[in-house]
């Protein structure tokens, strides 16, 4: 512990060199990280995989989601308990401690009055591909936009996607996700200079409240600065939820051990912070995410022992599967993880073959030594804030779970409340960007803003979505949007 052995030194696409080294303390031991690290990534690079323990059974917990939506990385930082260290930035000489038991709250007085009130036309929650495009489109039409995100930088999933996009020129085909993120951030900053967009990072929307006739919606937002929090009251005429999604989990003994990650967390460690999740990986899931992240692991110099897929066939694009096979990575369909074993972290797993009823075949178990299990088994839309607004929800399996019902303008059943991206149904980043544009444009039009030359924009965007959803890989999104539209029609009868 204390070295930088898990750092990625050479990468074919991303340059992780020449980063400023800074010191911090973990349980009173001096360690080192890099300036752009999160606390958890710096600890991980130093060999610390166990970040906390479960409060009841005292089970070890480690980095899992990488986006602040699970509780596996909660630690005490400078005396403040329950800090989400996977998104909290490393700071020089901070003191990080594990929480071995339920933390006691620090002494503090609660101020019933918000520290600051902000009035805005459109609030956008989430600065991923959908939120960025919604903000830019809304600002382009003349509205004032506030963009809020929990992370230290904008871009969401794009900042970890090193692969080139498919589609057409309009959907950035042939461009890497990390490059698209840079392009969108440059556009965002241009509008920020013109005072059309304000960006609030390291901030969490904590609650929705009904507003008045002038400002229809009210939100509580907590902004963090050096682990000190400030409460804002945000009043807006329209809101666009682009909150993304959460990693799904599989049930098997040992699934809570440090070393079991969601695929997005593995991408975050590798492609954002330049840290290896481990040295030998079993990938679970042969959809596009599982195949793409497996190849990215190889690019980072990490061994992928195999990809296991519970269904009888590969779910992702065969071009991605072919790249893995050329690199010697086997893809085992009708296989899954039976259990993972280890003391305080993953030391190996048992892989088992499944029959036609998805049941383990006795005698087919294979014990595999590894230090990392990567789960690419789907996503669930993040909808907690949408529930608070009173928007009607529907369970749509093809969309990934419960989503807010919405029309072709991306407006929900609550006037002035819009949704875009994975929050409206799990799809690709390309469709998330277009949905963000539709939501931003529609929200601006509803408030009386619209450039005359942009009148046909909404139809153009909808036509682009229809093109992207053509073919067998667009079947699920087509079905999910059809079901949502039918539920909206039934509601309006």
Short mmCIF file of N, CA, C and O in Angstrom, two decimals, residues 16 51 89 119 126 139 180 201 203 362 375 395 409-410 425 434:
data_model
loop_
_atom_site.label_atom_id
_atom_site.label_comp_id
_atom_site.label_asym_id
_atom_site.label_seq_id
_atom_site.Cartn_x
_atom_site.Cartn_y
_atom_site.Cartn_z
N UNK A 16 -2.18 9.59 -19.68
CA UNK A 16 -2.30 9.76 -18.23
C UNK A 16 -1.00 10.30 -17.61
O UNK A 16 -0.86 10.28 -16.39
N UNK A 51 -13.10 -0.28 1.24
CA UNK A 51 -13.35 1.11 1.60
C UNK A 51 -14.19 1.26 2.86
O UNK A 51 -14.07 2.23 3.58
N UNK A 89 -13.60 14.67 -4.80
CA UNK A 89 -12.24 14.88 -5.31
C UNK A 89 -11.18 14.74 -4.23
O UNK A 89 -11.43 15.03 -3.06
N UNK A 119 -33.17 32.09 -9.50
CA UNK A 119 -34.30 32.04 -10.44
C UNK A 119 -33.76 31.80 -11.84
O UNK A 119 -32.82 32.48 -12.27
N UNK A 126 -28.31 16.79 -14.50
CA UNK A 126 -27.46 15.77 -15.11
C UNK A 126 -26.72 16.31 -16.31
O UNK A 126 -27.33 16.83 -17.25
N UNK A 139 -30.34 26.95 -24.40
CA UNK A 139 -29.64 28.24 -24.44
C UNK A 139 -29.63 28.82 -25.85
O UNK A 139 -29.74 30.03 -26.03
N UNK A 180 -16.35 13.50 -28.26
CA UNK A 180 -17.69 14.12 -28.28
C UNK A 180 -17.90 14.93 -27.00
O UNK A 180 -18.44 16.03 -27.02
N UNK A 201 -21.33 22.22 -10.60
CA UNK A 201 -20.80 20.88 -10.44
C UNK A 201 -20.64 20.54 -8.96
O UNK A 201 -20.72 21.41 -8.10
N UNK A 203 -22.65 19.05 -7.10
CA UNK A 203 -23.90 19.51 -6.49
C UNK A 203 -24.99 18.46 -6.71
O UNK A 203 -25.03 17.79 -7.74
N UNK A 362 -25.24 -29.36 -13.04
CA UNK A 362 -24.39 -29.97 -12.02
C UNK A 362 -23.19 -30.64 -12.67
O UNK A 362 -23.31 -31.36 -13.66
N UNK A 375 -19.53 -6.63 -13.97
CA UNK A 375 -20.91 -6.93 -14.30
C UNK A 375 -21.43 -5.95 -15.36
O UNK A 375 -21.54 -4.75 -15.11
N UNK A 395 -44.20 0.79 -15.82
CA UNK A 395 -43.16 -0.24 -15.88
C UNK A 395 -43.07 -0.76 -17.31
O UNK A 395 -43.99 -1.39 -17.82
N UNK A 409 -42.36 15.32 -27.33
CA UNK A 409 -41.57 16.49 -26.94
C UNK A 409 -40.71 16.21 -25.71
O UNK A 409 -40.04 17.10 -25.20
N UNK A 410 -40.79 14.97 -25.21
CA UNK A 410 -40.09 14.52 -24.00
C UNK A 410 -40.69 15.13 -22.73
O UNK A 410 -40.07 15.09 -21.67
N UNK A 425 -35.54 5.77 -20.61
CA UNK A 425 -35.45 4.44 -21.21
C UNK A 425 -34.02 4.18 -21.64
O UNK A 425 -33.38 5.06 -22.23
N UNK A 434 -29.85 13.16 -28.84
CA UNK A 434 -30.98 13.68 -29.63
C UNK A 434 -32.18 13.96 -28.74
O UNK A 434 -32.85 14.99 -28.88
#
